[in-house]
Tab-separated table of C-alpha atoms in Angstrom:
chain	number	residue	atom	x	y	z
I	1	MET	CA	0.369	39.993	-9.993
I	2	ASP	CA	1.201	40.341	-13.656
I	3	TYR	CA	-0.755	37.956	-15.765
I	4	HIS	CA	0.296	36.961	-19.247
I	5	PRO	CA	-1.686	34.276	-21.018
I	6	ASP	CA	1.375	33.245	-22.991
I	7	THR	CA	3.145	32.221	-19.794
I	8	ARG	CA	0.422	29.749	-18.873
I	9	GLN	CA	2.278	26.991	-20.696
I	10	PRO	CA	5.907	27.453	-19.713
I	11	VAL	CA	7.058	23.846	-20.220
I	12	PRO	CA	8.150	23.166	-23.817
I	13	GLY	CA	6.318	20.350	-25.597
I	14	THR	CA	3.719	20.319	-22.859
I	15	ILE	CA	0.148	21.514	-22.554
I	16	ILE	CA	-0.716	21.609	-18.863
I	17	PHE	CA	-4.412	20.761	-18.540
I	18	ASP	CA	-5.611	24.022	-17.042
I	19	SER	CA	-8.844	26.028	-17.086
I	20	VAL	CA	-8.312	27.106	-20.695
I	21	GLN	CA	-7.920	23.501	-21.842
I	22	ALA	CA	-10.677	22.235	-19.540
I	23	ARG	CA	-13.178	24.646	-21.073
I	24	LYS	CA	-11.996	24.154	-24.641
I	25	GLY	CA	-11.985	20.378	-24.386
I	26	TYR	CA	-15.099	19.797	-22.323
I	27	ALA	CA	-17.220	18.113	-25.017
I	28	LEU	CA	-14.313	16.011	-26.253
I	29	ASN	CA	-13.364	14.854	-22.768
I	30	LYS	CA	-16.997	14.179	-21.940
I	31	MET	CA	-17.240	11.891	-24.938
I	32	CYS	CA	-14.036	10.108	-23.928
I	33	TYR	CA	-15.337	9.769	-20.360
I	34	SER	CA	-18.355	7.939	-21.792
I	35	PHE	CA	-15.947	5.277	-23.092
I	36	ASN	CA	-15.762	3.859	-19.567
I	37	ASP	CA	-18.892	2.003	-20.662
I	38	ALA	CA	-18.488	-0.885	-23.127
I	39	ALA	CA	-21.867	-0.156	-24.739
I	40	ASN	CA	-20.711	3.397	-25.488
I	41	ARG	CA	-17.449	2.166	-26.986
I	42	ALA	CA	-19.477	-0.124	-29.243
I	43	ALA	CA	-21.817	2.727	-30.185
I	44	PHE	CA	-18.847	4.905	-31.164
I	45	VAL	CA	-17.387	2.142	-33.319
I	46	ALA	CA	-20.764	1.452	-34.939
I	47	ASP	CA	-21.406	5.094	-35.930
I	48	GLU	CA	-18.578	7.463	-35.173
I	49	ASP	CA	-20.212	10.490	-36.806
I	50	ALA	CA	-23.443	10.126	-34.882
I	51	TYR	CA	-21.584	9.559	-31.633
I	52	CYS	CA	-19.406	12.662	-32.033
I	53	LYS	CA	-22.468	14.703	-32.971
I	54	LYS	CA	-24.301	13.530	-29.872
I	55	TYR	CA	-21.505	14.966	-27.715
I	56	GLY	CA	-21.343	18.219	-29.655
I	57	LEU	CA	-17.716	18.066	-30.755
I	58	ASN	CA	-16.557	21.168	-32.585
I	59	PRO	CA	-14.992	20.785	-36.059
I	60	GLN	CA	-11.439	20.840	-34.667
I	61	GLN	CA	-12.253	18.079	-32.195
I	62	ARG	CA	-14.135	16.036	-34.802
I	63	GLU	CA	-11.190	16.265	-37.179
I	64	ALA	CA	-8.712	15.272	-34.461
I	65	ILE	CA	-10.856	12.246	-33.563
I	66	ARG	CA	-11.135	11.301	-37.232
I	67	ASN	CA	-7.349	11.519	-37.616
I	68	ARG	CA	-6.644	9.584	-34.357
I	69	ASP	CA	-4.039	12.309	-33.873
I	70	VAL	CA	-3.065	12.763	-30.233
I	71	LEU	CA	-1.297	16.121	-30.620
I	72	GLN	CA	-4.358	17.481	-32.446
I	73	LEU	CA	-6.601	16.064	-29.717
I	74	LEU	CA	-4.500	17.782	-27.032
I	75	GLU	CA	-4.591	21.037	-28.974
I	76	ALA	CA	-8.392	20.677	-29.105
I	77	GLY	CA	-8.518	20.496	-25.308
I	78	GLY	CA	-8.242	16.766	-24.745
I	79	ASN	CA	-6.895	15.519	-21.427
I	80	ALA	CA	-4.395	12.651	-21.486
I	81	TYR	CA	-6.328	10.478	-19.039
I	82	TYR	CA	-9.559	10.796	-21.029
I	83	LEU	CA	-7.824	10.415	-24.377
I	84	ALA	CA	-6.371	7.150	-23.065
I	85	LYS	CA	-9.916	5.778	-22.932
I	86	PHE	CA	-10.340	6.737	-26.612
I	87	ALA	CA	-7.026	5.055	-27.442
I	88	GLY	CA	-8.208	1.964	-25.569
I	89	ILE	CA	-10.908	1.436	-28.189
I	90	PHE	CA	-8.170	0.768	-30.727
I	91	GLY	CA	-6.025	-1.301	-28.397
I	92	LEU	CA	-3.257	1.300	-28.468
I	93	ASP	CA	-0.891	1.385	-25.507
I	94	MET	CA	1.091	4.293	-24.105
I	95	GLN	CA	4.147	3.518	-26.215
I	96	ASP	CA	1.999	3.723	-29.355
I	97	ILE	CA	0.700	7.082	-28.182
I	98	GLY	CA	4.148	8.300	-27.185
I	99	ALA	CA	5.643	7.256	-30.504
I	100	GLN	CA	2.929	9.045	-32.453
I	101	GLN	CA	3.394	12.301	-30.535
I	102	THR	CA	7.163	12.330	-30.779
I	103	GLY	CA	7.336	11.257	-34.416
I	104	MET	CA	9.259	8.111	-33.543
I	105	THR	CA	8.687	4.471	-34.301
I	106	LYS	CA	7.473	2.488	-31.313
I	107	ASP	CA	10.886	0.844	-30.986
I	108	GLU	CA	12.601	4.226	-31.049
I	109	PHE	CA	10.250	5.489	-28.374
I	110	LYS	CA	10.902	2.446	-26.196
I	111	ALA	CA	14.638	3.021	-26.645
I	112	LYS	CA	14.160	6.616	-25.505
I	113	LEU	CA	12.478	5.370	-22.312
I	114	LEU	CA	15.277	2.890	-21.674
I	115	ALA	CA	17.875	5.600	-22.208
I	116	ALA	CA	16.460	7.410	-19.162
I	117	ARG	CA	18.205	4.769	-17.017
I	118	GLY	CA	21.404	6.684	-17.709
H	1	MET	CA	-5.715	5.060	20.170
H	2	ALA	CA	-5.391	4.233	16.484
H	3	LYS	CA	-1.829	4.186	15.256
H	4	ILE	CA	-0.159	4.760	11.901
H	5	VAL	CA	2.313	1.894	11.635
H	6	GLY	CA	3.825	3.036	8.362
H	7	ALA	CA	3.370	4.214	4.805
H	8	ILE	CA	3.742	2.631	1.395
H	9	THR	CA	4.286	4.783	-1.681
H	10	THR	CA	4.146	3.256	-5.132
H	11	SER	CA	3.464	3.873	-8.805
H	12	HIS	CA	0.059	2.838	-10.181
H	13	VAL	CA	0.443	2.479	-13.966
H	14	PRO	CA	-2.575	0.794	-15.679
H	15	ALA	CA	-0.270	-1.584	-17.592
H	16	ILE	CA	0.485	-3.279	-14.248
H	17	GLY	CA	-3.095	-4.549	-14.329
H	18	GLY	CA	-2.548	-6.000	-17.795
H	19	ALA	CA	0.670	-7.672	-16.671
H	20	ILE	CA	-1.056	-9.234	-13.647
H	21	ALA	CA	-3.955	-10.444	-15.821
H	22	LYS	CA	-1.558	-12.053	-18.291
H	23	GLY	CA	0.737	-13.490	-15.596
H	24	LEU	CA	3.806	-11.593	-16.832
H	25	GLN	CA	5.332	-11.006	-13.393
H	26	ASN	CA	8.436	-13.051	-14.200
H	27	GLU	CA	8.968	-11.751	-17.723
H	28	PRO	CA	12.263	-9.826	-18.002
H	29	TYR	CA	10.420	-6.574	-18.748
H	30	TRP	CA	8.279	-6.814	-15.606
H	31	LYS	CA	10.328	-8.814	-13.118
H	32	PRO	CA	12.421	-5.919	-11.741
H	33	PHE	CA	9.176	-4.099	-10.978
H	34	PHE	CA	7.222	-6.988	-9.440
H	35	ASP	CA	10.268	-8.145	-7.458
H	36	GLY	CA	9.900	-4.957	-5.459
H	37	PHE	CA	6.740	-6.203	-3.796
H	38	PRO	CA	7.457	-9.426	-1.830
H	39	PRO	CA	9.308	-7.374	0.830
H	40	VAL	CA	6.262	-5.082	1.052
H	41	ARG	CA	4.019	-8.112	1.607
H	42	ASP	CA	6.383	-9.430	4.283
H	43	TRP	CA	6.280	-6.051	5.986
H	44	LEU	CA	2.471	-5.940	5.821
H	45	ALA	CA	2.312	-9.450	7.316
H	46	LYS	CA	4.413	-8.146	10.183
H	47	VAL	CA	2.667	-4.834	10.878
H	48	LYS	CA	-0.827	-6.304	10.235
H	49	PRO	CA	-2.840	-3.175	9.418
H	50	ASP	CA	-6.592	-3.155	10.067
H	51	VAL	CA	-7.155	-0.143	7.817
H	52	ILE	CA	-5.436	1.338	4.789
H	53	VAL	CA	-5.924	5.026	4.087
H	54	LEU	CA	-5.174	5.182	0.374
H	55	VAL	CA	-4.226	8.512	-1.201
H	56	TYR	CA	-4.525	8.511	-5.000
H	57	ASN	CA	-5.856	10.451	-7.948
H	58	ASP	CA	-8.887	9.455	-9.956
H	59	HIS	CA	-8.359	9.284	-13.738
H	60	GLY	CA	-11.935	9.857	-14.876
H	61	LEU	CA	-13.822	6.967	-13.314
H	62	ASN	CA	-15.497	8.426	-10.228
H	63	PHE	CA	-15.044	12.088	-11.095
H	64	PHE	CA	-15.515	13.756	-14.455
H	65	LEU	CA	-14.542	17.364	-15.152
H	66	ASP	CA	-18.088	18.507	-14.390
H	67	LYS	CA	-17.243	18.291	-10.676
H	68	MET	CA	-13.577	18.208	-9.829
H	69	PRO	CA	-12.785	18.233	-6.114
H	70	THR	CA	-9.313	19.236	-4.981
H	71	PHE	CA	-9.518	16.777	-2.078
H	72	ALA	CA	-12.231	14.125	-1.662
H	73	VAL	CA	-12.615	11.552	1.094
H	74	GLY	CA	-14.608	8.343	0.739
H	75	ALA	CA	-17.177	7.586	3.422
H	76	ALA	CA	-18.823	4.534	1.899
H	77	PRO	CA	-19.377	1.075	3.388
H	78	GLU	CA	-17.970	-0.445	0.185
H	79	TYR	CA	-15.936	0.686	-2.816
H	80	ARG	CA	-16.156	-1.013	-6.172
H	81	ASN	CA	-13.856	-0.947	-9.151
H	82	ALA	CA	-15.343	-0.575	-12.656
H	83	ASP	CA	-14.484	-0.632	-16.356
H	84	GLU	CA	-12.077	2.217	-17.152
H	85	GLY	CA	-12.167	1.654	-20.899
H	86	TRP	CA	-8.789	0.053	-21.464
H	87	GLY	CA	-9.412	-3.554	-20.635
H	88	ILE	CA	-7.998	-4.102	-17.150
H	89	PRO	CA	-9.991	-6.798	-15.330
H	90	THR	CA	-11.870	-5.397	-12.346
H	91	VAL	CA	-11.051	-6.561	-8.817
H	92	ALA	CA	-13.134	-7.592	-5.808
H	93	PRO	CA	-14.882	-4.805	-3.858
H	94	PHE	CA	-13.215	-3.183	-0.862
H	95	LYS	CA	-14.795	-2.915	2.563
H	96	GLY	CA	-14.940	0.657	3.811
H	97	ASP	CA	-14.823	2.059	7.331
H	98	PRO	CA	-17.456	4.803	7.380
H	99	GLU	CA	-16.922	5.592	11.063
H	100	LEU	CA	-13.228	6.262	10.609
H	101	SER	CA	-13.932	8.086	7.319
H	102	TRP	CA	-16.323	10.487	9.026
H	103	HIS	CA	-13.919	10.993	11.898
H	104	LEU	CA	-11.230	11.965	9.389
H	105	ILE	CA	-13.654	14.261	7.565
H	106	GLU	CA	-14.717	15.979	10.797
H	107	GLN	CA	-11.145	16.436	11.976
H	108	LEU	CA	-9.855	17.630	8.602
H	109	VAL	CA	-12.666	20.139	8.080
H	110	ALA	CA	-12.055	21.380	11.623
H	111	GLU	CA	-8.474	22.028	10.482
H	112	ASP	CA	-9.798	24.088	7.523
H	113	PHE	CA	-9.451	21.462	4.788
H	114	ASP	CA	-12.618	21.970	2.741
H	115	LEU	CA	-13.284	18.449	1.552
H	116	VAL	CA	-15.753	16.760	-0.745
H	117	THR	CA	-17.315	13.744	0.970
H	118	CYS	CA	-18.370	10.668	-0.977
H	119	GLN	CA	-20.885	8.151	0.361
H	120	GLU	CA	-20.720	6.420	-2.998
H	121	MET	CA	-17.454	6.143	-4.847
H	122	VAL	CA	-15.932	3.879	-7.475
H	123	VAL	CA	-12.168	3.485	-7.287
H	124	ASP	CA	-9.894	3.196	-10.307
H	125	HIS	CA	-6.537	1.560	-11.066
H	126	ALA	CA	-4.668	4.094	-8.941
H	127	PHE	CA	-6.416	2.512	-5.965
H	128	THR	CA	-6.884	-1.104	-7.052
H	129	LEU	CA	-3.467	-1.912	-8.535
H	130	PRO	CA	-1.376	-0.874	-5.527
H	131	MET	CA	-3.761	-2.938	-3.381
H	132	ALA	CA	-3.403	-5.909	-5.757
H	133	LEU	CA	0.384	-5.570	-5.626
H	134	CYS	CA	0.261	-5.689	-1.822
H	135	TYR	CA	-2.399	-8.424	-1.626
H	136	PRO	CA	-2.132	-10.494	-4.836
H	137	ASP	CA	-4.955	-12.868	-3.852
H	138	THR	CA	-7.230	-9.766	-3.809
H	139	ASN	CA	-8.868	-11.172	-0.685
H	140	TRP	CA	-8.436	-7.832	1.064
H	141	PRO	CA	-7.691	-8.293	4.779
H	142	VAL	CA	-8.147	-4.590	5.534
H	143	ARG	CA	-10.806	-1.902	5.515
H	144	VAL	CA	-10.054	1.129	3.370
H	145	VAL	CA	-10.507	4.893	3.401
H	146	PRO	CA	-9.919	6.504	-0.019
H	147	VAL	CA	-8.480	10.017	-0.163
H	148	CYS	CA	-8.576	11.416	-3.702
H	149	VAL	CA	-6.358	14.333	-4.749
H	150	ASN	CA	-6.834	16.352	-7.941
H	151	THR	CA	-3.685	15.873	-9.991
H	152	VAL	CA	-5.656	16.097	-13.251
H	153	GLN	CA	-6.946	19.631	-13.794
H	154	ALA	CA	-4.853	22.680	-12.876
H	155	PRO	CA	-4.881	24.448	-10.526
H	156	LEU	CA	-3.650	21.507	-8.470
H	157	PRO	CA	-3.121	21.680	-4.725
H	158	SER	CA	0.473	22.607	-3.940
H	159	ALA	CA	2.969	20.087	-2.613
H	160	ALA	CA	3.004	22.108	0.601
H	161	ARG	CA	-0.764	21.848	0.926
H	162	CYS	CA	-0.657	18.102	0.247
H	163	TYR	CA	2.033	17.634	2.878
H	164	LYS	CA	-0.057	19.591	5.376
H	165	LEU	CA	-3.112	17.488	4.523
H	166	GLY	CA	-1.057	14.430	5.362
H	167	GLN	CA	0.007	15.946	8.674
H	168	ALA	CA	-3.649	16.656	9.486
H	169	ILE	CA	-4.613	13.068	8.579
H	170	GLY	CA	-1.866	11.885	10.917
H	171	ARG	CA	-3.248	13.986	13.780
H	172	ALA	CA	-6.809	12.823	13.049
H	173	ILE	CA	-5.864	9.156	13.142
H	174	ALA	CA	-3.964	9.665	16.400
H	175	LYS	CA	-7.178	11.060	17.904
H	176	TRP	CA	-9.365	8.118	16.832
H	177	PRO	CA	-10.347	6.218	19.979
H	178	GLY	CA	-10.222	2.772	18.312
H	179	ASP	CA	-7.138	0.588	18.484
H	180	GLU	CA	-6.766	0.180	14.710
H	181	ARG	CA	-3.398	-0.202	13.104
H	182	VAL	CA	-3.319	2.016	10.028
H	183	VAL	CA	-1.096	1.993	6.961
H	184	VAL	CA	-1.227	5.021	4.654
H	185	MET	CA	-0.568	4.474	0.975
H	186	GLY	CA	0.263	7.163	-1.554
H	187	THR	CA	0.144	6.120	-5.207
H	188	GLY	CA	1.282	7.575	-8.526
H	189	GLY	CA	4.411	8.849	-10.203
H	190	LEU	CA	7.254	8.872	-10.337
H	191	SER	CA	8.437	10.885	-13.319
H	192	HIS	CA	6.452	10.348	-16.494
H	193	GLN	CA	4.712	12.306	-19.202
H	194	LEU	CA	2.108	10.733	-21.457
H	195	ASP	CA	1.167	13.756	-23.544
H	196	GLY	CA	2.691	16.245	-25.915
H	197	GLU	CA	5.945	16.384	-27.859
H	198	ARG	CA	7.644	15.896	-24.487
H	199	ALA	CA	5.970	12.472	-24.064
H	200	GLY	CA	8.378	9.912	-22.650
H	201	PHE	CA	10.048	12.410	-20.351
H	202	ILE	CA	11.668	10.700	-17.352
H	203	ASN	CA	13.933	12.380	-14.778
H	204	LYS	CA	15.906	9.823	-12.812
H	205	ASP	CA	17.972	12.388	-10.895
H	206	PHE	CA	14.844	14.138	-9.676
H	207	ASP	CA	13.106	10.882	-8.743
H	208	LEU	CA	16.049	9.613	-6.712
H	209	LYS	CA	16.367	12.955	-4.937
H	210	PHE	CA	12.623	12.934	-4.243
H	211	MET	CA	12.764	9.395	-2.837
H	212	ASP	CA	15.707	10.372	-0.659
H	213	SER	CA	13.770	13.411	0.553
H	214	MET	CA	10.942	11.131	1.703
H	215	VAL	CA	13.385	9.792	4.291
H	216	HIS	CA	15.648	12.713	5.128
H	217	GLU	CA	13.919	15.941	4.185
H	218	PRO	CA	10.169	15.321	3.848
H	219	ALA	CA	9.222	18.893	2.981
H	220	TRP	CA	11.870	19.150	0.235
H	221	ALA	CA	9.411	19.037	-2.670
H	222	THR	CA	7.274	21.792	-1.127
H	223	ARG	CA	9.767	24.319	-2.504
H	224	TYR	CA	8.383	23.663	-6.001
H	225	SER	CA	5.182	24.982	-7.543
H	226	THR	CA	3.015	22.392	-9.269
H	227	THR	CA	4.123	23.833	-12.636
H	228	GLU	CA	7.747	23.369	-11.604
H	229	LEU	CA	6.906	19.807	-10.566
H	230	VAL	CA	5.502	19.202	-14.061
H	231	GLU	CA	8.720	20.549	-15.517
H	232	LEU	CA	10.823	18.325	-13.237
H	233	SER	CA	8.744	15.151	-13.246
H	234	GLY	CA	6.368	15.366	-16.224
H	235	THR	CA	2.669	16.097	-16.617
H	236	GLN	CA	1.727	12.895	-14.800
H	237	GLY	CA	4.809	12.774	-12.589
H	238	VAL	CA	2.999	15.422	-10.591
H	239	GLU	CA	1.034	12.510	-9.091
H	240	LEU	CA	3.879	12.527	-6.575
H	241	LEU	CA	1.567	14.921	-4.697
H	242	ASN	CA	-0.100	11.750	-3.385
H	243	TRP	CA	3.259	10.669	-1.951
H	244	MET	CA	3.500	14.038	-0.202
H	245	VAL	CA	0.162	13.426	1.532
H	246	ALA	CA	1.225	9.941	2.623
H	247	ARG	CA	4.595	11.204	3.874
H	248	GLY	CA	2.921	13.983	5.804
H	249	THR	CA	1.044	11.441	7.928
H	250	LEU	CA	4.337	10.185	9.377
H	251	PRO	CA	6.543	11.975	11.901
H	252	ALA	CA	9.587	13.958	10.766
H	253	LYS	CA	11.919	11.060	11.510
H	254	VAL	CA	11.226	7.827	9.673
H	255	GLU	CA	13.006	4.605	8.965
H	256	LYS	CA	13.158	3.330	5.390
H	257	LYS	CA	12.205	-0.344	5.448
H	258	HIS	CA	12.287	-0.945	1.702
H	259	ALA	CA	12.631	0.841	-1.635
H	260	ASN	CA	12.707	-0.005	-5.309
H	261	TYR	CA	13.157	2.160	-8.420
H	262	TYR	CA	12.971	0.931	-11.966
H	263	ILE	CA	12.835	2.480	-15.466
H	264	PRO	CA	10.562	1.963	-17.312
H	265	ILE	CA	7.210	0.334	-16.787
H	266	SER	CA	5.038	1.499	-19.635
H	267	ASN	CA	6.155	5.167	-19.955
H	268	THR	CA	6.838	5.581	-16.268
H	269	ALA	CA	9.750	5.535	-13.850
H	270	SER	CA	8.341	3.337	-11.097
H	271	GLY	CA	9.088	4.077	-7.475
H	272	LEU	CA	8.262	2.112	-4.346
H	273	MET	CA	8.981	2.839	-0.691
H	274	VAL	CA	7.999	1.488	2.709
H	275	LEU	CA	8.509	3.897	5.594
H	276	GLU	CA	7.938	3.475	9.305
H	277	PRO	CA	7.910	6.047	12.080
H	278	ALA	CA	11.417	5.991	13.573
H	279	ALA	CA	11.579	4.117	16.867
């Protein structure tokens, strides 16, 4: 079978969480997985630099965490379900996250969802 | 012989847990969603299951990416919920049925499904919220068998494989010598995408066709690859694989007892169905 890396992500605006992403994002997702525990969430908030260092984030991942930028976090290998635990620290919901990624206000993003009713 | 008396398929969005905790069931935003469930409860009161086999995907509570099983079956005496990091209150523990779990495992492995078995397992919102929607007092009157499907890290099992897993679960339950009445639940979907520039993607036409196929053409979605399912239903819409497992446990001919579809809850098109084997 022909194999072309550039066809791994055929859906526009979408990064399917595959082996490439899973390897690239392992440290980042592992840190986010740790946020299941309230004590770890508190430790992150208390000293973000130390916490990221402990999990061995690479510079791209560290920068994306610092910027709270979901598209950057995805690019750095983050998985949506794990990133949601990171977002939970800041009390962000899925419309906040959706708005940020699509460059909309939250109200615009909610209107987009409603429009899907047709 | 144990008998599958029907299947329930439903969405499992975390925000449902927040809405329950805050008592928002009658708010205009939530009411059309929660109003879907009283008929499900009435149906459950009528069919009186002893066991629920619940097919779902873990979102990083029990499994991390260090070990990512394609299919995992719980075989624990009890399953607890735990903090998932986004503030949903946890629910009461669930009583397992290790004997039935191991029977399923033995039968499924004998049919060449290479499972991961879990004698300890925490269950996340994809398990707890559908249960709480069916039994709002969270005083669970059933034993449970969790079946966890990888919908998180590609490669995912195909829709065809998930459907076949369901068929094998159906055969295994039919062989169980007990007289249990079993309901199979499949949770997740329908169309939604949380991540990327395509976030907020919802595909009503696809969802309605998929729900119709559950009744009239159960293998319909098996024509699509998992990548095509992402394209059609979103990166998380692919959780509909859990519906395919649940549907596979029922015979080809089913009767639709109830359905609800509503856009949106959180970022998701919510779907709900109750199916029974046709008389």
